[in-house]
Coordinates of N, CA and C in Angstrom, one line a residue:
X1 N -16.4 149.5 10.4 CA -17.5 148.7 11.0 C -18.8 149.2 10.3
X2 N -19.4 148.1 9.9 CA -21.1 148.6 8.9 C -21.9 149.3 10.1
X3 N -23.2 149.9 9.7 CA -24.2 150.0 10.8 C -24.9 148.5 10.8
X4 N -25.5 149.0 12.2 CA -26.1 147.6 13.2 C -27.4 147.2 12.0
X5 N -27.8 146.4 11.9 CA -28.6 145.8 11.4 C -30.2 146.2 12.0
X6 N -31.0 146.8 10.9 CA -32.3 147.3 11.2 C -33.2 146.2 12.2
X7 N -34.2 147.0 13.1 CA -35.0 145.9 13.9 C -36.4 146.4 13.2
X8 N -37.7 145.3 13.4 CA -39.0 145.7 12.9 C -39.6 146.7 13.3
X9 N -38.9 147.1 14.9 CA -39.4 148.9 15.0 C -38.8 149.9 14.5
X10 N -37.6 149.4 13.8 CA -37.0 150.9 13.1 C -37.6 150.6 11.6
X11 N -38.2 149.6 11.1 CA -39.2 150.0 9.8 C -40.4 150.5 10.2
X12 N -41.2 150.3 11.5 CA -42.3 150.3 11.6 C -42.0 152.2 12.0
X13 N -41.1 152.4 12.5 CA -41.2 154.2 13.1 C -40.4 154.9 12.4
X14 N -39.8 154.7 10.8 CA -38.9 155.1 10.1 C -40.3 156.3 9.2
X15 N -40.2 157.6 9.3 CA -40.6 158.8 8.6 C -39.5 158.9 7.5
X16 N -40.4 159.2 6.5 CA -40.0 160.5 5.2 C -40.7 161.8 4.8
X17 N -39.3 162.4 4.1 CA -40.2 164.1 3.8 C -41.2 163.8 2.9
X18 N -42.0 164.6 2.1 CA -43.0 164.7 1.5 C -42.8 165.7 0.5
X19 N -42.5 164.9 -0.8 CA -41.9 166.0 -1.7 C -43.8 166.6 -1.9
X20 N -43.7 167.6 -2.9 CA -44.6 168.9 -3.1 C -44.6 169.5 -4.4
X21 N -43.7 170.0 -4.7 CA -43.3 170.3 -6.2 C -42.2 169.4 -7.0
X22 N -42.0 168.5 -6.5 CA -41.8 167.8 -7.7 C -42.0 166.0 -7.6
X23 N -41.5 165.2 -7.8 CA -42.0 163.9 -8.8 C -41.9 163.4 -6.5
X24 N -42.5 162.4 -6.4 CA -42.2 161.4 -5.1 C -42.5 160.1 -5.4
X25 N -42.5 159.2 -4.5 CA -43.5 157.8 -4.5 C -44.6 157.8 -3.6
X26 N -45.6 157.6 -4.2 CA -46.6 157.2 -4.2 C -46.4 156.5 -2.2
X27 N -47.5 157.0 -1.7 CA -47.1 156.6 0.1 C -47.5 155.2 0.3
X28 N -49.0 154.8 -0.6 CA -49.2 153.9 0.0 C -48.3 152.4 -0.7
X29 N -48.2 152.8 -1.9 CA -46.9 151.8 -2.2 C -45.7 151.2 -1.4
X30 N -45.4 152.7 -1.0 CA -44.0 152.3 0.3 C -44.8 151.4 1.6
X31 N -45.3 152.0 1.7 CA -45.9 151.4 3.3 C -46.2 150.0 2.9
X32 N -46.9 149.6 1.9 CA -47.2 148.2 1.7 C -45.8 147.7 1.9
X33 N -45.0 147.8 1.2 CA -43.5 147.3 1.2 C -42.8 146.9 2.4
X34 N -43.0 148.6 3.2 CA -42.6 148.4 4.5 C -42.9 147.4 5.4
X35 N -44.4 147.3 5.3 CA -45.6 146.5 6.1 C -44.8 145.2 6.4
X36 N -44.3 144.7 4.5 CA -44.1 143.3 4.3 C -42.6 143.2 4.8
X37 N -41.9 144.2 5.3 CA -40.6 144.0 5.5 C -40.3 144.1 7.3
X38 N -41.4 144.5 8.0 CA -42.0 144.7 9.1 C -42.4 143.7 9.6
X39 N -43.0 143.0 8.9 CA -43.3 141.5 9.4 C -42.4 140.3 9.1
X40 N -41.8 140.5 8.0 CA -40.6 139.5 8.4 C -39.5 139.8 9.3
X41 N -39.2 140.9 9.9 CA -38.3 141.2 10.6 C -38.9 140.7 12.2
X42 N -39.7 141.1 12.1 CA -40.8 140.8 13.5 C -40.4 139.1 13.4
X43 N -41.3 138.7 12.4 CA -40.8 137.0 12.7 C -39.4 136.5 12.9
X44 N -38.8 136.8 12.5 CA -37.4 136.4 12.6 C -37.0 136.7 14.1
X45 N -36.9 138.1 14.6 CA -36.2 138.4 16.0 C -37.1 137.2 17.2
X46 N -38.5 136.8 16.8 CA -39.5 136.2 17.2 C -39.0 135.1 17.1
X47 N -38.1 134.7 16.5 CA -38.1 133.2 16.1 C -38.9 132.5 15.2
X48 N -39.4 132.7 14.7 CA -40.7 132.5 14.0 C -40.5 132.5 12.1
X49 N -41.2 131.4 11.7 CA -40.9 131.7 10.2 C -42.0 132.7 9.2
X50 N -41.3 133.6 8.8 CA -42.4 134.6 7.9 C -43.3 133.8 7.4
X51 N -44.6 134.6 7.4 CA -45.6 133.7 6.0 C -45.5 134.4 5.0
X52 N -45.0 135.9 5.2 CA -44.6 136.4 3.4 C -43.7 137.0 3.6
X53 N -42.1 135.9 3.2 CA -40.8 136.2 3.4 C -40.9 137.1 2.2
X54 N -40.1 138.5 2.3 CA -39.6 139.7 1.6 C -38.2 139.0 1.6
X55 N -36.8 139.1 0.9 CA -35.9 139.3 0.6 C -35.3 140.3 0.1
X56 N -33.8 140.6 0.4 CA -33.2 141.9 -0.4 C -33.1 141.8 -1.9
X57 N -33.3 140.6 -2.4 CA -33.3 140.7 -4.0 C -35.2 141.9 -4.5
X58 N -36.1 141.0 -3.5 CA -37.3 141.3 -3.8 C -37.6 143.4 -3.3
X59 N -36.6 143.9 -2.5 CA -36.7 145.0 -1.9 C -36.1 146.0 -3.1
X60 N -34.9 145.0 -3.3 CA -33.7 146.5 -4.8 C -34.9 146.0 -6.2
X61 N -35.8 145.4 -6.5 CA -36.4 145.3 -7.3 C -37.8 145.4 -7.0
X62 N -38.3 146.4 -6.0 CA -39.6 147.3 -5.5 C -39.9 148.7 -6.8
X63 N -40.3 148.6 -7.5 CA -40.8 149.8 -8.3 C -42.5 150.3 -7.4
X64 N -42.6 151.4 -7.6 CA -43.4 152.8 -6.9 C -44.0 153.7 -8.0
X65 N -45.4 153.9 -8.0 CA -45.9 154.6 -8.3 C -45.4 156.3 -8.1
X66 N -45.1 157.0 -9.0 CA -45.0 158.7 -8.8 C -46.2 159.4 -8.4
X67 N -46.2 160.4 -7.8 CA -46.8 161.1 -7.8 C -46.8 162.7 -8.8
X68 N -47.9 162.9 -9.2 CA -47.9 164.3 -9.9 C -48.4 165.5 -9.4
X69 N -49.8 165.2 -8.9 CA -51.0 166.5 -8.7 C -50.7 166.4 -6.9
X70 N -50.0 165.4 -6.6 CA -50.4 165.4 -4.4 C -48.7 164.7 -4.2
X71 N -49.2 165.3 -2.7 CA -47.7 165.0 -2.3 C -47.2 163.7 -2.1
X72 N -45.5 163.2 -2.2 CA -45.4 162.1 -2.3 C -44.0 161.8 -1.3
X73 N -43.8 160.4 -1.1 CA -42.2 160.7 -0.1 C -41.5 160.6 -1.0
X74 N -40.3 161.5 -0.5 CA -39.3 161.6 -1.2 C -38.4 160.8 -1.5
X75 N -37.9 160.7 -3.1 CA -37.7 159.1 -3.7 C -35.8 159.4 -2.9
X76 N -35.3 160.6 -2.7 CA -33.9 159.8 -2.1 C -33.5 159.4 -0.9
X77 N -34.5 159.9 0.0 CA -34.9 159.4 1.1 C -35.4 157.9 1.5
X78 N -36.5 157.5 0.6 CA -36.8 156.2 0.4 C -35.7 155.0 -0.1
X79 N -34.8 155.7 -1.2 CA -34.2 154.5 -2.0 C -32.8 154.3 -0.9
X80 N -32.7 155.7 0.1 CA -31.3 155.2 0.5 C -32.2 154.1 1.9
X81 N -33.3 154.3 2.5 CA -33.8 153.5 3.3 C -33.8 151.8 2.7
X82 N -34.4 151.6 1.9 CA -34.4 150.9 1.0 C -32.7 150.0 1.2
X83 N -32.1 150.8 0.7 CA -30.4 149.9 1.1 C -30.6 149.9 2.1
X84 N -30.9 150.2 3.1 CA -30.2 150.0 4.4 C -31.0 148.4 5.0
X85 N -32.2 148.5 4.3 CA -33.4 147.5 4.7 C -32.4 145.8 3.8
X86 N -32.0 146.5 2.5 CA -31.7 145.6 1.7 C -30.2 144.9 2.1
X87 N -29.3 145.6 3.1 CA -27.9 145.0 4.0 C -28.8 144.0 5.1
X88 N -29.5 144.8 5.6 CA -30.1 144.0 6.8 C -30.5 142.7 6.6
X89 N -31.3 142.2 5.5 CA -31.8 141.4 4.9 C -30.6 140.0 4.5
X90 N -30.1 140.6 3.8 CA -28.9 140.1 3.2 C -27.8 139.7 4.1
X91 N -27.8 140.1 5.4 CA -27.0 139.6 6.8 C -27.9 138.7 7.4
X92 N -28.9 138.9 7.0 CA -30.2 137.4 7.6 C -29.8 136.3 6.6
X93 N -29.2 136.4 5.6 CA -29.0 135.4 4.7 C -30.9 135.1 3.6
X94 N -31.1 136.3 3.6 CA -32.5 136.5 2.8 C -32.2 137.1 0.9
X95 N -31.3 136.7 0.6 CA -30.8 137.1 -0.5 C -31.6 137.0 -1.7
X96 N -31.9 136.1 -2.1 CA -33.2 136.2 -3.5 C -33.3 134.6 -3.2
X97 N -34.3 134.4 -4.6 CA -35.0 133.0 -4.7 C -34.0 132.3 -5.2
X98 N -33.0 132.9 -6.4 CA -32.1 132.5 -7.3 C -30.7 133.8 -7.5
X99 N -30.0 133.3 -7.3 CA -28.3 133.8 -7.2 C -27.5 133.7 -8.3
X100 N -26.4 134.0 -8.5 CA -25.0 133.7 -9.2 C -24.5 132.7 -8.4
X101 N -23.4 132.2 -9.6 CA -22.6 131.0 -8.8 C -21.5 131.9 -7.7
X102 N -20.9 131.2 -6.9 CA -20.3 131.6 -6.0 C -18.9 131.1 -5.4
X103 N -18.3 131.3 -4.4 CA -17.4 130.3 -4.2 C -17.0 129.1 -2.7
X104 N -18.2 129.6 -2.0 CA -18.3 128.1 -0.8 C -20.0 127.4 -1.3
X105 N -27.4 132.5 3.9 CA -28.1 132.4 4.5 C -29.0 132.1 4.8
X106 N -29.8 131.8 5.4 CA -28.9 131.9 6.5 C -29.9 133.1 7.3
X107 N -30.2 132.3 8.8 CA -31.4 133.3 9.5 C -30.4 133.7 10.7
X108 N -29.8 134.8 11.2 CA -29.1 134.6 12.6 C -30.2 136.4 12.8
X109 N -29.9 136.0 14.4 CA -30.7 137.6 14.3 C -29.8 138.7 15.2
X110 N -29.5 139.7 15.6 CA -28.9 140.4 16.4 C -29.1 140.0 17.9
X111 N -28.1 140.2 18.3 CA -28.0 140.1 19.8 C -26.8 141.0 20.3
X112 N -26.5 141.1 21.3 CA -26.1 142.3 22.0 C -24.5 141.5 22.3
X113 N -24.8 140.0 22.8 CA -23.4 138.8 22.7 C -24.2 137.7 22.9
X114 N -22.7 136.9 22.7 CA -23.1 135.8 22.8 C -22.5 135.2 24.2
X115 N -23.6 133.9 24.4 CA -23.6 133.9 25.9 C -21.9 132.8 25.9
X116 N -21.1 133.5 26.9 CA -19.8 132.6 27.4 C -19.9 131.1 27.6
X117 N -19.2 130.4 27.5 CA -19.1 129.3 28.3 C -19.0 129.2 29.5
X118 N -19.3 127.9 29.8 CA -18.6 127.8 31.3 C -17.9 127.7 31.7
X119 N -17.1 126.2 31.3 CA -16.0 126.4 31.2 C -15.3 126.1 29.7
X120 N -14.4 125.8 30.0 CA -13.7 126.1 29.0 C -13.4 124.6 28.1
X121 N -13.4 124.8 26.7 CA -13.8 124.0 25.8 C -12.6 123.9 25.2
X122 N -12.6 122.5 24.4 CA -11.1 121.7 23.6 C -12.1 122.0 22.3
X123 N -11.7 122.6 21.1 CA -12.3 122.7 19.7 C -12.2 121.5 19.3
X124 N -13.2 121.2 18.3 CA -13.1 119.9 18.0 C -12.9 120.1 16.7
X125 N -13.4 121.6 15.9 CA -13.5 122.1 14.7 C -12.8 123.1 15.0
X126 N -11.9 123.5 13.5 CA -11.2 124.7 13.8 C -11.8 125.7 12.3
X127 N -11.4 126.9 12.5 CA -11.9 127.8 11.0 C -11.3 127.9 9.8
X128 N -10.1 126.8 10.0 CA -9.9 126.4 8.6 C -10.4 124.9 8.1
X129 N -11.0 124.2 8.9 CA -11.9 123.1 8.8 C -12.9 123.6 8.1
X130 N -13.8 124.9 8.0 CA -14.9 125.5 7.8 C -14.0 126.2 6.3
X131 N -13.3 126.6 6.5 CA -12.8 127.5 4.8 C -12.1 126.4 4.0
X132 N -11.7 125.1 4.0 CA -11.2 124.4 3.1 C -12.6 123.0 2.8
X133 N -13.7 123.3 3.2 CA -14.4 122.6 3.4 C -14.7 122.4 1.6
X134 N -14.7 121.1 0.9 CA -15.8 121.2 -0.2 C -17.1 120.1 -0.3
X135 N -17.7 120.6 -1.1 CA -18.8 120.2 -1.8 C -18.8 119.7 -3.2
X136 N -19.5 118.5 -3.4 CA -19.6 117.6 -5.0 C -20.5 119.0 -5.3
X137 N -20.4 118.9 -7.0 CA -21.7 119.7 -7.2 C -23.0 119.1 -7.9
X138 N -24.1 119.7 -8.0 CA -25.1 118.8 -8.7 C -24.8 119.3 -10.3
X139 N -26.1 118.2 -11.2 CA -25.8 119.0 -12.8 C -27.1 118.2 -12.9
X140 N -27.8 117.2 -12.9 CA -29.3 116.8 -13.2 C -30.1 116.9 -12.1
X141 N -30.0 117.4 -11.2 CA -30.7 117.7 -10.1 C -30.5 118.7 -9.0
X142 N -31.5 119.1 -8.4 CA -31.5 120.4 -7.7 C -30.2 120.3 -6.7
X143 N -29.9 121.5 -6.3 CA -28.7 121.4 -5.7 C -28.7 123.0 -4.7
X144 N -28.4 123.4 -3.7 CA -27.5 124.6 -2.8 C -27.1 125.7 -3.9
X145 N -27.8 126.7 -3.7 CA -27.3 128.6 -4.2 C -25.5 128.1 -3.4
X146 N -24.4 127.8 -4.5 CA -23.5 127.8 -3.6 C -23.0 128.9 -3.0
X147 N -23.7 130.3 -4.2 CA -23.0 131.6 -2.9 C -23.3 131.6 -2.0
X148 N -25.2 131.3 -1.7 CA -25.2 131.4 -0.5 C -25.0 130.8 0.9
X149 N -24.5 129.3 0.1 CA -23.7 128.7 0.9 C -22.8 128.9 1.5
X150 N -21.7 129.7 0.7 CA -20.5 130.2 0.9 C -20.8 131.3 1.8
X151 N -21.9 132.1 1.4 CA -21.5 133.7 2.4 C -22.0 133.1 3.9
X152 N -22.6 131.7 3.8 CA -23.0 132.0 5.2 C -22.2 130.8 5.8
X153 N -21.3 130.2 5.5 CA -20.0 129.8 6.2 C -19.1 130.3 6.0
X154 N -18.5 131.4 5.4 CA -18.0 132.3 5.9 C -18.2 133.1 7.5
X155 N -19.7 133.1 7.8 CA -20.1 133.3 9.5 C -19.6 132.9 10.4
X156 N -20.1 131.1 9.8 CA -19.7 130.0 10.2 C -18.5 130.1 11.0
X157 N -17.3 130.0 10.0 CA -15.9 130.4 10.4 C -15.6 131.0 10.9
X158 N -16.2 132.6 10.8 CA -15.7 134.1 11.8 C -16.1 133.2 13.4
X159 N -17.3 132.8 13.0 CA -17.8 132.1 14.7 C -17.2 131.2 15.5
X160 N -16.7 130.3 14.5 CA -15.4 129.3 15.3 C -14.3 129.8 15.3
X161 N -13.8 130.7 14.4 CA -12.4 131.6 14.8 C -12.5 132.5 16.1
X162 N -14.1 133.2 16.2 CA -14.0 133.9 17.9 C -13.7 132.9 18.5
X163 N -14.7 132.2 18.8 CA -14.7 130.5 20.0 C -13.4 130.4 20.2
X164 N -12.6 129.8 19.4 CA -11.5 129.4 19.6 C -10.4 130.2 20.0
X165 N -10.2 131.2 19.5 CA -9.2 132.5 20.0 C -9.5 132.8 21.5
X166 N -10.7 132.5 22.5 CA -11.2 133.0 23.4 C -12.3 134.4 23.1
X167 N -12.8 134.7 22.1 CA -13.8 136.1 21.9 C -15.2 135.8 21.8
X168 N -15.6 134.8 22.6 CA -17.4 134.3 22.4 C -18.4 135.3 22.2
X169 N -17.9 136.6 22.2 CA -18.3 137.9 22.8 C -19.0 138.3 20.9
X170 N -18.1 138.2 20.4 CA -17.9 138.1 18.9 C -18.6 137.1 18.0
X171 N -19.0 135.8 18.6 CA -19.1 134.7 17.8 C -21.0 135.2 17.1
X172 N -21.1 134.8 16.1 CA -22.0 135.7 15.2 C -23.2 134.7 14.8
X173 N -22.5 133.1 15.5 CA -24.0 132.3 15.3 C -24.5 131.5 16.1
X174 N -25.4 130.7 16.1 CA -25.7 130.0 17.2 C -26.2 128.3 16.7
X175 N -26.0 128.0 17.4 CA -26.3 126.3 17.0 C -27.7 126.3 16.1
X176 N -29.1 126.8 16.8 CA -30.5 126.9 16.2 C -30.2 127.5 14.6
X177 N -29.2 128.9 14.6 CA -29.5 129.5 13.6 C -28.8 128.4 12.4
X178 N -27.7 127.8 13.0 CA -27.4 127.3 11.8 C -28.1 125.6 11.1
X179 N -28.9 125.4 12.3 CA -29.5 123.6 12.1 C -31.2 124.5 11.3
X180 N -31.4 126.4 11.6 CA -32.6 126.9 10.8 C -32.4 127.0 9.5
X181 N -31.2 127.6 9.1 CA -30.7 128.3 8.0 C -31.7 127.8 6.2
X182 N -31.5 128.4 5.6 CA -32.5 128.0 4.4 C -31.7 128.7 3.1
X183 N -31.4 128.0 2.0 CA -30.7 128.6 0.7 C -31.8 127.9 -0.3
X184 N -31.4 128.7 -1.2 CA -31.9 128.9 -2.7 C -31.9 127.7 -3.3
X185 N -32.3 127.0 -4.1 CA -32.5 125.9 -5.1 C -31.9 126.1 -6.5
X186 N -31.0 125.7 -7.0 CA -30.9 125.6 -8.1 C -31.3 124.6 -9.0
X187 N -31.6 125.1 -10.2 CA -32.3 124.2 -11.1 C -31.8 123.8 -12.6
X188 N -31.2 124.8 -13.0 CA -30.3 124.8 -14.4 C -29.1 125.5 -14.5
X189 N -28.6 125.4 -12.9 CA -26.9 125.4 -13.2 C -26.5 124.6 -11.9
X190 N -25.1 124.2 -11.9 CA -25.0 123.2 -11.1 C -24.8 124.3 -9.4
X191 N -25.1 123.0 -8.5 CA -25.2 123.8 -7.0 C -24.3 122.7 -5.9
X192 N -24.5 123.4 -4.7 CA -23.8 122.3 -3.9 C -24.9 121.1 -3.8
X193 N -24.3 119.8 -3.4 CA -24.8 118.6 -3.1 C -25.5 118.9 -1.9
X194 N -26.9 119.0 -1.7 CA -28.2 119.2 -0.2 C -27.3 118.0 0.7
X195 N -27.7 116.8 0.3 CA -27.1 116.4 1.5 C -25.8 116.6 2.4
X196 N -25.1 116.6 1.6 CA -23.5 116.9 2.1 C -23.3 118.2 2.6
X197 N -24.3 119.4 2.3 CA -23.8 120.5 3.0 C -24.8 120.5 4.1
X198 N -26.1 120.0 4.2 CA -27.2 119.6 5.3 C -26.3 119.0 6.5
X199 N -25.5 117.6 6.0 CA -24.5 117.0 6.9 C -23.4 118.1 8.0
X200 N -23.0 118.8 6.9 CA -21.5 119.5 7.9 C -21.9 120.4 8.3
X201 N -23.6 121.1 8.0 CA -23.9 122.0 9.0 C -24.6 121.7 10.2
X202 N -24.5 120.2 10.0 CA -25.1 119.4 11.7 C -23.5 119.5 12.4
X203 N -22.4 119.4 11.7 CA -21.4 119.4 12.4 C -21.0 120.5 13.2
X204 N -21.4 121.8 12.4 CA -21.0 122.9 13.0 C -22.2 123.2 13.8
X205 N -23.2 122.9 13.4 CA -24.0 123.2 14.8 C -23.6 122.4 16.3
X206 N -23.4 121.1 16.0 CA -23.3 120.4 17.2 C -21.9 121.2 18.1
X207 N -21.0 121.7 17.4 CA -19.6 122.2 17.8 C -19.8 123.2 18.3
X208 N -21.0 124.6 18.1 CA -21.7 125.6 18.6 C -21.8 125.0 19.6
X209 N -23.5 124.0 19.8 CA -23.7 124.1 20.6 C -23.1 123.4 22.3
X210 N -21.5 123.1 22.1 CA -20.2 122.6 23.0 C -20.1 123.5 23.6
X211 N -20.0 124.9 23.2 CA -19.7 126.3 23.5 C -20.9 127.0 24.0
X212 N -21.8 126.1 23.9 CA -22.8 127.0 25.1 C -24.3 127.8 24.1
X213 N -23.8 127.9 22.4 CA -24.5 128.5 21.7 C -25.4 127.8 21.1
X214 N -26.5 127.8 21.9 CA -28.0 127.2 22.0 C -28.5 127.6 20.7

């Protein structure tokens, strides 16, 4: 099992050592970084959309001033923080502006569960409806990052696979997050068709929200 996904108080109260004799980063570099990764986290658990969305592409490609003559945090301290900020991110479905192609994020935010039904629900959708699912692709016009199409129906699925097995306890999305969700644009390689994947994510939201997942 990964670790739990960072909240905006564990970047806002996260310390580093202070290298001394030899090379560090530069503090106020990090903190700006942090600042900007602290507020989109904040927005998000808020519900709320960033006004300076950070992504984990824009975090693993952060370069830092060194320090030489004064003290600086310590760069293995920082870079392993850094990954941990850059998973977190990347389970928000915050991946970059532009991707690799792929083979099917995405905003969901931590929660402790998800709330049960009431009673008990007849699936209308099952999680191989969601894994054999395709998409036309574009070629002269903008089209869906299809990885990140893919990694975040992949969710999708795990979420109607709990539902349906009886584990709501488990289920990983919620109707809002998926009618929120936001992917990448492609421009000069082909992507999924916007409307067609816009469409069957109204499907799987409406089928969430059967199950109670607002």
């Amino acid at each position: 099992m990964g670790a739990m996904p960072l909240t905006s108080s564990d970047v806002r109260d996260k310390r580093f050592s202070t290298s001394r004799l030899r090379l560090g980063y530069v503090q106020e570099d990090v903190d700006a970084l942090l600042r900007r990764v602290e507020e989109t986290l904040r927005a998000l658990e808020q519900g709320t959309r960033p006004t300076k969305l950070i992504t984990a592409s824009d975090v693993m490609r952060a370069q830092f001033r060194t320090t030489v003559m004064r003290p600086g945090y310590d760069e293995e301290e920082v870079d392993a923080f850094l990954d941990e900020i850059a998973e977190t991110l990347r389970e928000l479905g915050l991946y970059s502006q532009q991707l690799r192609t792929g083979k099917h994020s995405a905003e969901y935010f931590r929660r402790e569960a998800a709330p049960k039904p009431r009673e008990p629900v007849s699936p209308r959708m099952r999680p191989e409806d969601i894994r054999n699912k395709g998409f036309h692709t574009t070629r002269l016009r903008i089209g869906y990052s299809d990885e990140e199409v893919d990694a975040f129906l992949d969710l999708a699925e795990a979420t109607v696979a709990a539902l349906v097995e009886g584990r709501p306890q488990e289920a990983r999305l919620t109707a809002s997050q998926v009618r929120g969700v936001r992917f990448s644009s492609t421009r000069f390689r082909p992507g999924y068709v916007e409307e067609e994947v816009d469409a069957f994510l109204d499907e799987i939201a409406d089928e969430l929200e059967r199950y109670g997942l607002h």
